[in-house]
Short mmCIF file of C-alpha atoms in Angstrom, two decimals:
data_model
loop_
_atom_site.label_atom_id
_atom_site.label_comp_id
_atom_site.label_asym_id
_atom_site.label_seq_id
_atom_site.Cartn_x
_atom_site.Cartn_y
_atom_site.Cartn_z
CA LYS A 279 103.48 140.85 66.45
CA ASP A 280 105.76 143.98 68.00
CA ILE A 281 106.08 142.21 70.97
CA GLU A 282 109.61 141.09 72.19
CA PHE A 283 110.40 138.76 74.83
CA ILE A 284 113.99 139.20 76.51
CA ARG A 285 115.32 137.79 79.68
CA SER A 286 118.65 138.97 80.55
CA TYR A 287 121.10 137.64 82.90
CA TYR A 288 123.31 139.66 85.29
CA TYR A 289 126.22 139.30 87.50
CA ASN A 290 127.66 142.02 89.71
CA LYS A 291 125.44 144.70 87.49
CA LEU A 292 126.87 143.30 84.18
CA GLU A 293 124.85 142.03 81.53
CA TYR A 294 126.49 138.54 80.68
CA THR A 295 123.88 136.67 78.54
CA ARG A 296 120.70 137.63 77.02
CA PHE A 297 117.74 135.78 75.23
CA SER A 298 115.75 137.72 72.88
CA SER A 299 112.46 136.43 71.10
CA SER A 300 113.34 138.30 67.91
CA VAL A 301 116.77 136.87 67.57
CA GLY A 302 115.53 133.62 68.90
CA LYS A 303 118.59 132.54 70.95
CA HIS A 304 120.75 133.13 73.55
CA VAL A 305 123.62 136.04 73.10
CA GLY A 306 126.72 136.12 75.17
CA PHE A 307 128.38 139.32 76.23
CA THR A 308 131.46 138.31 78.41
CA GLU A 309 133.42 135.11 77.88
CA TYR A 310 131.57 133.36 80.47
CA GLY A 311 128.04 134.55 79.15
CA VAL A 312 129.29 133.27 75.53
CA ARG A 313 130.24 129.85 76.99
CA ASN A 314 126.35 129.65 78.76
CA ALA A 315 124.75 131.05 75.39
CA GLU A 316 126.55 128.23 73.34
CA TYR A 317 125.71 125.48 75.70
CA TRP A 318 122.07 126.79 75.89
CA ASN A 319 121.60 127.12 72.27
CA ASN A 320 122.87 123.91 71.46
CA ASN A 321 120.31 122.34 74.00
CA PRO A 322 117.02 121.93 72.06
CA SER A 323 115.10 121.83 75.20
CA ILE A 324 116.14 124.90 76.65
CA LEU A 325 115.90 126.93 73.57
CA SER A 326 112.07 125.77 72.89
CA ASN A 327 111.22 126.51 76.39
CA MET A 328 112.65 129.99 75.74
CA LYS A 329 110.95 130.63 72.85
CA ALA A 330 107.70 129.44 74.45
CA GLN A 331 107.99 132.08 77.07
CA LYS A 332 106.82 134.87 74.75
CA GLU A 333 103.32 133.14 74.26
CA VAL A 334 103.36 132.34 78.01
CA TYR A 335 104.06 135.87 79.47
CA CYS A 336 103.56 138.37 76.86
CA LEU A 337 100.75 137.52 74.43
CA ASN A 338 98.79 136.06 77.20
CA HIS A 339 99.09 139.37 79.50
CA VAL A 340 99.69 142.34 77.14
CA PRO A 341 95.71 142.55 76.16
CA VAL A 342 95.10 142.75 79.95
CA TYR A 343 97.65 145.58 80.69
CA TYR A 344 96.89 147.35 77.42
CA SER A 345 93.37 147.87 78.09
CA ASN A 346 93.99 148.88 81.66
CA ALA A 347 96.43 151.46 80.48
CA LEU A 348 93.93 152.95 78.11
#
């Protein structure tokens, strides 16, 4: 429950958009990023795909990495 999936988009070392599973939507940090976030948040297939990525990447892999770290 404490796991958070974050996907950040960068251009020229500047983060312009980020998806966070705790927020549940894309957030834009630049003018271009705000436009992208608005488009992606209004598209249900993109938004549901990003929300599912937490289960695909985090919940399946964290127990394996955690047990190896200990």
